[in-house]
Amino acid sequence: MSDAEALADRLETAARDVRAIPKLTGAADLDVADAYTVQRTVIDRRLARGERLAGVKMGFTSRAKMIQMGVHDVIWGLLTDAMLVESRIDTGRLIHPRIEPEIAYLIGRPVRSPADVDAAVAGVAVGFEVLDSRYEDFAFTLPDVIADNASAAGYGVGAWHQPRDVSNVGMLMEIDGRAVQTGSSAAILGDPMRSLRAAARLCGQAGIALEPGHVVLAGAATAAVPLPAGAHVRVTASGLGSVEVTT
Ligand code: OOG
């Protein structure tokens, strides 16, 4: 593999300068394991600058997303506290942002293996994820998108609710009052809990502990849509209320 530090530099520079870069795989020989090393290098640098690990995001857990992006394996990325969007996100600091509706889980007890997951869920919420691929044209191969922390740029969650069955709840994403995506949480691996178990397994393999307070985004229930400047977005999940963000 090319030097993980050098590849991490390229991704960091793209995000900082708000300028897309060519895919890493165009010039570097990068497999999936290498790509996770690059992802971890970028995140470790953010943690070294004072950000805190806030949880995990799952990607390509729905067919809608696999078809949209042409990638067919479940992947994951890491969330830091700096990625949390309270109510506004500045799209001027992003290259070509997109937004997608999510189901989020709140971890209440340490998770050391997938067997711990059911007892560890302290809450469930509707959420959104803002994606911003650091690659030109939002186009990538599987290793590229893994290295790029699964395109993560920001995330938000609505009010936490008591753990409950959210295997098939209706989901709606509106921009400026117009429905732009509708779907069901069942699109997420048949039940977003499956995604949470997968997250626990992957964390275990990577030596990352899911701790109380961490958030797991189970993956989008629909395709992502472009996030314009000056927009008001509302994502609603039946029984979980809604979460809103302005740009
Ligand atoms: C990669 C991220 C995919 C999801 O929910 O499927 C993802 C991308 O589409 O750029 O987060």
PDB file of C-alpha atoms and ligand atoms in Angstrom:
ATOM      1  CA  MET A   1       0.000   0.000   0.000  1.00  0.00           C
ATOM      2  CA  SER A   2       1.065   3.591  -0.473  1.00  0.00           C
ATOM      3  CA  ASP A   3       1.756   5.335   2.779  1.00  0.00           C
ATOM      4  CA  ALA A   4      -1.436   5.625   4.864  1.00  0.00           C
ATOM      5  CA  GLU A   5      -0.215   8.940   6.247  1.00  0.00           C
ATOM      6  CA  ALA A   6       0.177  10.387   2.738  1.00  0.00           C
ATOM      7  CA  LEU A   7      -3.279   9.177   1.678  1.00  0.00           C
ATOM      8  CA  ALA A   8      -4.774  10.576   4.897  1.00  0.00           C
ATOM      9  CA  ASP A   9      -3.099  13.914   4.049  1.00  0.00           C
ATOM     10  CA  ARG A  10      -4.847  13.993   0.690  1.00  0.00           C
ATOM     11  CA  LEU A  11      -8.274  13.356   2.239  1.00  0.00           C
ATOM     12  CA  GLU A  12      -7.723  15.910   4.984  1.00  0.00           C
ATOM     13  CA  THR A  13      -6.570  18.529   2.496  1.00  0.00           C
ATOM     14  CA  ALA A  14      -9.639  17.959   0.312  1.00  0.00           C
ATOM     15  CA  ALA A  15     -11.956  18.505   3.297  1.00  0.00           C
ATOM     16  CA  ARG A  16     -10.031  21.533   4.586  1.00  0.00           C
ATOM     17  CA  ASP A  17      -9.764  23.246   1.209  1.00  0.00           C
ATOM     18  CA  VAL A  18     -13.327  22.218   0.195  1.00  0.00           C
ATOM     19  CA  ARG A  19     -11.933  20.810  -3.026  1.00  0.00           C
ATOM     20  CA  ALA A  20     -12.626  17.312  -4.390  1.00  0.00           C
ATOM     21  CA  ILE A  21      -9.691  15.048  -5.209  1.00  0.00           C
ATOM     22  CA  PRO A  22      -9.362  12.154  -7.666  1.00  0.00           C
ATOM     23  CA  LYS A  23     -10.068   8.705  -6.240  1.00  0.00           C
ATOM     24  CA  LEU A  24      -7.147   7.271  -4.263  1.00  0.00           C
ATOM     25  CA  THR A  25      -7.441   3.994  -6.198  1.00  0.00           C
ATOM     26  CA  GLY A  26      -6.601   5.837  -9.417  1.00  0.00           C
ATOM     27  CA  ALA A  27      -2.982   6.070  -8.300  1.00  0.00           C
ATOM     28  CA  ALA A  28      -2.596   3.849  -5.213  1.00  0.00           C
ATOM     29  CA  ASP A  29      -2.960   0.110  -4.754  1.00  0.00           C
ATOM     30  CA  LEU A  30      -5.550   0.064  -1.978  1.00  0.00           C
ATOM     31  CA  ASP A  31      -7.481  -2.934  -0.665  1.00  0.00           C
ATOM     32  CA  VAL A  32     -10.254  -2.905   1.944  1.00  0.00           C
ATOM     33  CA  ALA A  33      -7.915  -3.533   4.886  1.00  0.00           C
ATOM     34  CA  ASP A  34      -5.576  -0.747   3.729  1.00  0.00           C
ATOM     35  CA  ALA A  35      -8.558   1.547   3.317  1.00  0.00           C
ATOM     36  CA  TYR A  36      -9.645   1.042   6.931  1.00  0.00           C
ATOM     37  CA  THR A  37      -6.085   1.872   7.994  1.00  0.00           C
ATOM     38  CA  VAL A  38      -6.328   5.181   6.104  1.00  0.00           C
ATOM     39  CA  GLN A  39      -9.769   5.854   7.659  1.00  0.00           C
ATOM     40  CA  ARG A  40      -8.355   5.200  11.117  1.00  0.00           C
ATOM     41  CA  THR A  41      -5.355   7.441  10.423  1.00  0.00           C
ATOM     42  CA  VAL A  42      -7.614  10.382   9.574  1.00  0.00           C
ATOM     43  CA  ILE A  43      -9.809   9.782  12.644  1.00  0.00           C
ATOM     44  CA  ASP A  44      -6.804   9.323  14.952  1.00  0.00           C
ATOM     45  CA  ARG A  45      -5.532  12.720  13.798  1.00  0.00           C
ATOM     46  CA  ARG A  46      -8.895  14.298  14.639  1.00  0.00           C
ATOM     47  CA  LEU A  47      -8.812  12.666  18.087  1.00  0.00           C
ATOM     48  CA  ALA A  48      -5.263  13.925  18.582  1.00  0.00           C
ATOM     49  CA  ARG A  49      -6.578  17.435  17.862  1.00  0.00           C
ATOM     50  CA  GLY A  50      -9.056  17.075  20.722  1.00  0.00           C
ATOM     51  CA  GLU A  51     -12.176  15.599  19.134  1.00  0.00           C
ATOM     52  CA  ARG A  52     -13.822  12.693  20.945  1.00  0.00           C
ATOM     53  CA  LEU A  53     -15.086   9.445  19.470  1.00  0.00           C
ATOM     54  CA  ALA A  54     -18.889   9.736  19.415  1.00  0.00           C
ATOM     55  CA  GLY A  55     -19.879   6.459  17.763  1.00  0.00           C
ATOM     56  CA  VAL A  56     -20.129   4.606  14.509  1.00  0.00           C
ATOM     57  CA  LYS A  57     -21.970   4.962  11.215  1.00  0.00           C
ATOM     58  CA  MET A  58     -22.945   2.084   9.014  1.00  0.00           C
ATOM     59  CA  GLY A  59     -23.056   2.438   5.245  1.00  0.00           C
ATOM     60  CA  PHE A  60     -24.664   0.597   2.343  1.00  0.00           C
ATOM     61  CA  THR A  61     -27.061  -1.222   4.643  1.00  0.00           C
ATOM     62  CA  SER A  62     -29.944  -0.561   2.247  1.00  0.00           C
ATOM     63  CA  ARG A  63     -30.445  -1.567  -1.369  1.00  0.00           C
ATOM     64  CA  ALA A  64     -31.435   2.012  -2.188  1.00  0.00           C
ATOM     65  CA  LYS A  65     -27.945   3.189  -1.200  1.00  0.00           C
ATOM     66  CA  MET A  66     -26.132   0.271  -2.839  1.00  0.00           C
ATOM     67  CA  ILE A  67     -27.923   0.986  -6.107  1.00  0.00           C
ATOM     68  CA  GLN A  68     -27.403   4.749  -5.822  1.00  0.00           C
ATOM     69  CA  MET A  69     -23.645   4.426  -5.289  1.00  0.00           C
ATOM     70  CA  GLY A  70     -22.894   1.160  -7.127  1.00  0.00           C
ATOM     71  CA  VAL A  71     -21.250  -0.374  -4.058  1.00  0.00           C
ATOM     72  CA  HIS A  72     -22.479  -3.682  -2.656  1.00  0.00           C
ATOM     73  CA  ASP A  73     -20.829  -4.312   0.701  1.00  0.00           C
ATOM     74  CA  VAL A  74     -21.730  -3.020   4.132  1.00  0.00           C
ATOM     75  CA  ILE A  75     -19.060  -0.618   5.368  1.00  0.00           C
ATOM     76  CA  TRP A  76     -18.611   1.483   8.457  1.00  0.00           C
ATOM     77  CA  GLY A  77     -17.082   4.746   9.529  1.00  0.00           C
ATOM     78  CA  LEU A  78     -16.382   6.541  12.795  1.00  0.00           C
ATOM     79  CA  LEU A  79     -18.206   9.554  14.228  1.00  0.00           C
ATOM     80  CA  THR A  80     -16.599  12.255  16.348  1.00  0.00           C
ATOM     81  CA  ASP A  81     -18.300  14.842  18.536  1.00  0.00           C
ATOM     82  CA  ALA A  82     -17.317  17.586  16.064  1.00  0.00           C
ATOM     83  CA  MET A  83     -19.532  15.964  13.416  1.00  0.00           C
ATOM     84  CA  LEU A  84     -22.680  16.415  15.526  1.00  0.00           C
ATOM     85  CA  VAL A  85     -24.995  18.998  13.953  1.00  0.00           C
ATOM     86  CA  GLU A  86     -27.217  20.763  16.480  1.00  0.00           C
ATOM     87  CA  SER A  87     -29.576  22.674  14.213  1.00  0.00           C
ATOM     88  CA  ARG A  88     -27.547  24.258  11.393  1.00  0.00           C
ATOM     89  CA  ILE A  89     -24.799  23.142   9.074  1.00  0.00           C
ATOM     90  CA  ASP A  90     -22.790  25.468   6.844  1.00  0.00           C
ATOM     91  CA  THR A  91     -22.809  23.950   3.357  1.00  0.00           C
ATOM     92  CA  GLY A  92     -20.149  26.473   2.323  1.00  0.00           C
ATOM     93  CA  ARG A  93     -17.624  24.321   4.175  1.00  0.00           C
ATOM     94  CA  LEU A  94     -18.659  21.208   2.245  1.00  0.00           C
ATOM     95  CA  ILE A  95     -17.797  20.113  -1.311  1.00  0.00           C
ATOM     96  CA  HIS A  96     -21.073  18.592  -2.594  1.00  0.00           C
ATOM     97  CA  PRO A  97     -23.140  17.653   0.461  1.00  0.00           C
ATOM     98  CA  ARG A  98     -26.000  15.185   0.502  1.00  0.00           C
ATOM     99  CA  ILE A  99     -28.427  14.270   3.258  1.00  0.00           C
ATOM    100  CA  GLU A 100     -30.154  11.000   4.076  1.00  0.00           C
ATOM    101  CA  PRO A 101     -32.625   9.718   6.693  1.00  0.00           C
ATOM    102  CA  GLU A 102     -31.339   7.418   9.426  1.00  0.00           C
ATOM    103  CA  ILE A 103     -32.329   5.411  12.474  1.00  0.00           C
ATOM    104  CA  ALA A 104     -29.948   6.083  15.392  1.00  0.00           C
ATOM    105  CA  TYR A 105     -29.262   4.010  18.495  1.00  0.00           C
ATOM    106  CA  LEU A 106     -27.923   5.306  21.797  1.00  0.00           C
ATOM    107  CA  ILE A 107     -25.557   2.960  23.609  1.00  0.00           C
ATOM    108  CA  GLY A 108     -26.173   2.799  27.368  1.00  0.00           C
ATOM    109  CA  ARG A 109     -23.732   0.094  28.448  1.00  0.00           C
ATOM    110  CA  PRO A 110     -20.327  -0.957  27.159  1.00  0.00           C
ATOM    111  CA  VAL A 111     -20.574  -3.316  24.187  1.00  0.00           C
ATOM    112  CA  ARG A 112     -17.785  -5.846  23.970  1.00  0.00           C
ATOM    113  CA  SER A 113     -19.486  -8.306  21.615  1.00  0.00           C
ATOM    114  CA  PRO A 114     -22.645  -8.498  19.480  1.00  0.00           C
ATOM    115  CA  ALA A 115     -24.237 -10.527  22.311  1.00  0.00           C
ATOM    116  CA  ASP A 116     -24.196  -7.391  24.489  1.00  0.00           C
ATOM    117  CA  VAL A 117     -26.148  -5.306  22.009  1.00  0.00           C
ATOM    118  CA  ASP A 118     -29.774  -5.916  22.963  1.00  0.00           C
ATOM    119  CA  ALA A 119     -29.184  -5.049  26.630  1.00  0.00           C
ATOM    120  CA  ALA A 120     -26.964  -2.109  25.731  1.00  0.00           C
ATOM    121  CA  VAL A 121     -29.467  -0.059  23.713  1.00  0.00           C
ATOM    122  CA  ALA A 122     -30.592   2.889  25.853  1.00  0.00           C
ATOM    123  CA  GLY A 123     -32.547   4.757  23.201  1.00  0.00           C
ATOM    124  CA  VAL A 124     -33.630   4.971  19.606  1.00  0.00           C
ATOM    125  CA  ALA A 125     -34.185   8.103  17.526  1.00  0.00           C
ATOM    126  CA  VAL A 126     -34.783   9.383  14.050  1.00  0.00           C
ATOM    127  CA  GLY A 127     -31.661  10.954  12.611  1.00  0.00           C
ATOM    128  CA  PHE A 128     -29.989  12.254   9.505  1.00  0.00           C
ATOM    129  CA  GLU A 129     -26.566  12.020   8.062  1.00  0.00           C
ATOM    130  CA  VAL A 130     -24.840  14.647   5.949  1.00  0.00           C
ATOM    131  CA  LEU A 131     -22.463  13.025   3.480  1.00  0.00           C
ATOM    132  CA  ASP A 132     -19.703  14.813   1.602  1.00  0.00           C
ATOM    133  CA  SER A 133     -17.485  12.572  -0.462  1.00  0.00           C
ATOM    134  CA  ARG A 134     -14.041  14.051  -0.721  1.00  0.00           C
ATOM    135  CA  TYR A 135     -13.847  12.570  -4.258  1.00  0.00           C
ATOM    136  CA  GLU A 136     -14.630  14.241  -7.553  1.00  0.00           C
ATOM    137  CA  ASP A 137     -18.189  13.668  -8.775  1.00  0.00           C
ATOM    138  CA  PHE A 138     -19.069  11.795  -5.551  1.00  0.00           C
ATOM    139  CA  ALA A 139     -17.722   8.688  -7.324  1.00  0.00           C
ATOM    140  CA  PHE A 140     -15.601   5.984  -5.711  1.00  0.00           C
ATOM    141  CA  THR A 141     -14.769   2.307  -5.383  1.00  0.00           C
ATOM    142  CA  LEU A 142     -15.322   0.397  -2.143  1.00  0.00           C
ATOM    143  CA  PRO A 143     -11.778   1.016  -0.788  1.00  0.00           C
ATOM    144  CA  ASP A 144     -11.987   4.716  -1.711  1.00  0.00           C
ATOM    145  CA  VAL A 145     -15.195   5.306   0.233  1.00  0.00           C
ATOM    146  CA  ILE A 146     -13.918   3.327   3.234  1.00  0.00           C
ATOM    147  CA  ALA A 147     -10.720   5.399   3.333  1.00  0.00           C
ATOM    148  CA  ASP A 148     -12.918   8.512   3.185  1.00  0.00           C
ATOM    149  CA  ASN A 149     -14.705   7.482   6.412  1.00  0.00           C
ATOM    150  CA  ALA A 150     -17.771   6.382   4.440  1.00  0.00           C
ATOM    151  CA  SER A 151     -18.296   9.982   3.228  1.00  0.00           C
ATOM    152  CA  ALA A 152     -19.239  11.101   6.767  1.00  0.00           C
ATOM    153  CA  ALA A 153     -19.490  14.857   7.255  1.00  0.00           C
ATOM    154  CA  GLY A 154     -22.143  15.443   9.914  1.00  0.00           C
ATOM    155  CA  TYR A 155     -25.066  13.858  11.686  1.00  0.00           C
ATOM    156  CA  GLY A 156     -28.037  14.829  13.803  1.00  0.00           C
ATOM    157  CA  VAL A 157     -30.472  12.947  15.999  1.00  0.00           C
ATOM    158  CA  GLY A 158     -33.966  13.755  17.250  1.00  0.00           C
ATOM    159  CA  ALA A 159     -35.227  13.122  20.770  1.00  0.00           C
ATOM    160  CA  TRP A 160     -34.254   9.736  22.184  1.00  0.00           C
ATOM    161  CA  HIS A 161     -37.097   7.299  22.778  1.00  0.00           C
ATOM    162  CA  GLN A 162     -37.216   4.157  24.896  1.00  0.00           C
ATOM    163  CA  PRO A 163     -35.844   1.171  22.973  1.00  0.00           C
ATOM    164  CA  ARG A 164     -38.590  -0.322  20.835  1.00  0.00           C
ATOM    165  CA  ASP A 165     -39.168  -2.331  17.711  1.00  0.00           C
ATOM    166  CA  VAL A 166     -38.324  -0.050  14.795  1.00  0.00           C
ATOM    167  CA  SER A 167     -38.050  -2.838  12.238  1.00  0.00           C
ATOM    168  CA  ASN A 168     -40.695  -1.265   9.992  1.00  0.00           C
ATOM    169  CA  VAL A 169     -41.493   2.375  10.636  1.00  0.00           C
ATOM    170  CA  GLY A 170     -42.409   4.832   7.910  1.00  0.00           C
ATOM    171  CA  MET A 171     -39.745   7.466   7.160  1.00  0.00           C
ATOM    172  CA  LEU A 172     -40.102  10.786   5.387  1.00  0.00           C
ATOM    173  CA  MET A 173     -37.496  13.366   4.430  1.00  0.00           C
ATOM    174  CA  GLU A 174     -38.729  16.835   3.476  1.00  0.00           C
ATOM    175  CA  ILE A 175     -36.782  19.796   2.115  1.00  0.00           C
ATOM    176  CA  ASP A 176     -38.557  23.139   2.412  1.00  0.00           C
ATOM    177  CA  GLY A 177     -41.832  21.315   3.048  1.00  0.00           C
ATOM    178  CA  ARG A 178     -41.618  19.074   0.000  1.00  0.00           C
ATOM    179  CA  ALA A 179     -41.251  15.306   0.376  1.00  0.00           C
ATOM    180  CA  VAL A 180     -37.935  14.307  -1.248  1.00  0.00           C
ATOM    181  CA  GLN A 181     -37.647  10.725   0.027  1.00  0.00           C
ATOM    182  CA  THR A 182     -40.060   8.309   1.640  1.00  0.00           C
ATOM    183  CA  GLY A 183     -39.369   4.801   2.827  1.00  0.00           C
ATOM    184  CA  SER A 184     -39.318   2.338   5.685  1.00  0.00           C
ATOM    185  CA  SER A 185     -36.721   1.515   8.303  1.00  0.00           C
ATOM    186  CA  ALA A 186     -37.128  -2.075   7.055  1.00  0.00           C
ATOM    187  CA  ALA A 187     -34.962  -1.005   4.114  1.00  0.00           C
ATOM    188  CA  ILE A 188     -32.026  -1.086   6.563  1.00  0.00           C
ATOM    189  CA  LEU A 189     -31.029  -4.783   6.433  1.00  0.00           C
ATOM    190  CA  GLY A 190     -34.647  -5.763   7.101  1.00  0.00           C
ATOM    191  CA  ASP A 191     -34.348  -4.318  10.621  1.00  0.00           C
ATOM    192  CA  PRO A 192     -31.909  -1.595  11.758  1.00  0.00           C
ATOM    193  CA  MET A 193     -31.062  -3.783  14.803  1.00  0.00           C
ATOM    194  CA  ARG A 194     -29.197  -6.047  12.364  1.00  0.00           C
ATOM    195  CA  SER A 195     -27.070  -3.088  11.422  1.00  0.00           C
ATOM    196  CA  LEU A 196     -26.383  -2.366  15.084  1.00  0.00           C
ATOM    197  CA  ARG A 197     -25.247  -5.961  15.636  1.00  0.00           C
ATOM    198  CA  ALA A 198     -22.988  -5.677  12.606  1.00  0.00           C
ATOM    199  CA  ALA A 199     -21.546  -2.467  14.052  1.00  0.00           C
ATOM    200  CA  ALA A 200     -20.808  -4.266  17.317  1.00  0.00           C
ATOM    201  CA  ARG A 201     -19.088  -7.102  15.465  1.00  0.00           C
ATOM    202  CA  LEU A 202     -16.969  -4.722  13.392  1.00  0.00           C
ATOM    203  CA  CYS A 203     -16.031  -2.647  16.431  1.00  0.00           C
ATOM    204  CA  GLY A 204     -14.947  -5.825  18.221  1.00  0.00           C
ATOM    205  CA  GLN A 205     -12.768  -6.857  15.291  1.00  0.00           C
ATOM    206  CA  ALA A 206     -11.212  -3.393  15.067  1.00  0.00           C
ATOM    207  CA  GLY A 207     -10.572  -3.122  18.805  1.00  0.00           C
ATOM    208  CA  ILE A 208     -12.917  -0.152  19.171  1.00  0.00           C
ATOM    209  CA  ALA A 209     -15.168  -0.137  22.236  1.00  0.00           C
ATOM    210  CA  LEU A 210     -18.753   1.073  21.973  1.00  0.00           C
ATOM    211  CA  GLU A 211     -19.220   3.008  25.197  1.00  0.00           C
ATOM    212  CA  PRO A 212     -22.193   4.552  27.013  1.00  0.00           C
ATOM    213  CA  GLY A 213     -23.187   7.732  25.193  1.00  0.00           C
ATOM    214  CA  HIS A 214     -22.000   6.526  21.809  1.00  0.00           C
ATOM    215  CA  VAL A 215     -24.377   6.761  18.872  1.00  0.00           C
ATOM    216  CA  VAL A 216     -24.715   4.184  16.107  1.00  0.00           C
ATOM    217  CA  LEU A 217     -26.250   5.336  12.826  1.00  0.00           C
ATOM    218  CA  ALA A 218     -27.743   2.220  11.258  1.00  0.00           C
ATOM    219  CA  GLY A 219     -27.514   3.514   7.683  1.00  0.00           C
ATOM    220  CA  ALA A 220     -29.823   5.337   5.321  1.00  0.00           C
ATOM    221  CA  ALA A 221     -33.327   4.037   4.677  1.00  0.00           C
ATOM    222  CA  THR A 222     -33.471   5.742   1.246  1.00  0.00           C
ATOM    223  CA  ALA A 223     -31.113   7.200  -1.320  1.00  0.00           C
ATOM    224  CA  ALA A 224     -29.374  10.452  -0.340  1.00  0.00           C
ATOM    225  CA  VAL A 225     -30.366  13.785  -1.892  1.00  0.00           C
ATOM    226  CA  PRO A 226     -28.260  16.903  -2.566  1.00  0.00           C
ATOM    227  CA  LEU A 227     -28.271  19.331   0.375  1.00  0.00           C
ATOM    228  CA  PRO A 228     -28.518  22.880  -0.973  1.00  0.00           C
ATOM    229  CA  ALA A 229     -27.632  26.095   0.854  1.00  0.00           C
ATOM    230  CA  GLY A 230     -30.523  27.937   2.489  1.00  0.00           C
ATOM    231  CA  ALA A 231     -32.601  24.786   2.944  1.00  0.00           C
ATOM    232  CA  HIS A 232     -34.740  23.509   5.786  1.00  0.00           C
ATOM    233  CA  VAL A 233     -34.735  19.735   6.108  1.00  0.00           C
ATOM    234  CA  ARG A 234     -37.033  17.652   8.282  1.00  0.00           C
ATOM    235  CA  VAL A 235     -36.729  13.895   8.725  1.00  0.00           C
ATOM    236  CA  THR A 236     -39.627  12.084  10.384  1.00  0.00           C
ATOM    237  CA  ALA A 237     -39.937   8.466  11.499  1.00  0.00           C
ATOM    238  CA  SER A 238     -43.309   7.177  12.569  1.00  0.00           C
ATOM    239  CA  GLY A 239     -43.467   7.050  16.384  1.00  0.00           C
ATOM    240  CA  LEU A 240     -40.057   8.715  16.793  1.00  0.00           C
ATOM    241  CA  GLY A 241     -40.964  12.283  15.889  1.00  0.00           C
ATOM    242  CA  SER A 242     -38.691  14.363  13.698  1.00  0.00           C
ATOM    243  CA  VAL A 243     -35.330  16.050  13.521  1.00  0.00           C
ATOM    244  CA  GLU A 244     -34.671  19.254  11.620  1.00  0.00           C
ATOM    245  CA  VAL A 245     -31.667  21.041  10.224  1.00  0.00           C
ATOM    246  CA  THR A 246     -31.162  24.256   8.292  1.00  0.00           C
ATOM    247  CA  THR A 247     -28.281  25.103   5.985  1.00  0.00           C
TER     248      THR A 247
HETATM  249  C1  OOG B   1     -21.304   6.463   1.402  1.00  0.00           C
HETATM  250  C2  OOG B   1     -22.035   6.404   2.699  1.00  0.00           C
HETATM  251  C3  OOG B   1     -23.197   5.428   2.699  1.00  0.00           C
HETATM  252  C4  OOG B   1     -25.325   4.843   3.953  1.00  0.00           C
HETATM  253  O1  OOG B   1     -26.116   5.161   4.851  1.00  0.00           O
HETATM  254  O2  OOG B   1     -25.556   3.926   3.177  1.00  0.00           O
HETATM  255  C5  OOG B   1     -24.056   5.596   3.872  1.00  0.00           C
HETATM  256  C6  OOG B   1     -21.945   7.360   0.375  1.00  0.00           C
HETATM  257  O3  OOG B   1     -23.055   7.101  -0.077  1.00  0.00           O
HETATM  258  O4  OOG B   1     -21.287   8.339  -0.009  1.00  0.00           O
HETATM  259  O5  OOG B   1     -23.781   6.335   4.780  1.00  0.00           O
END
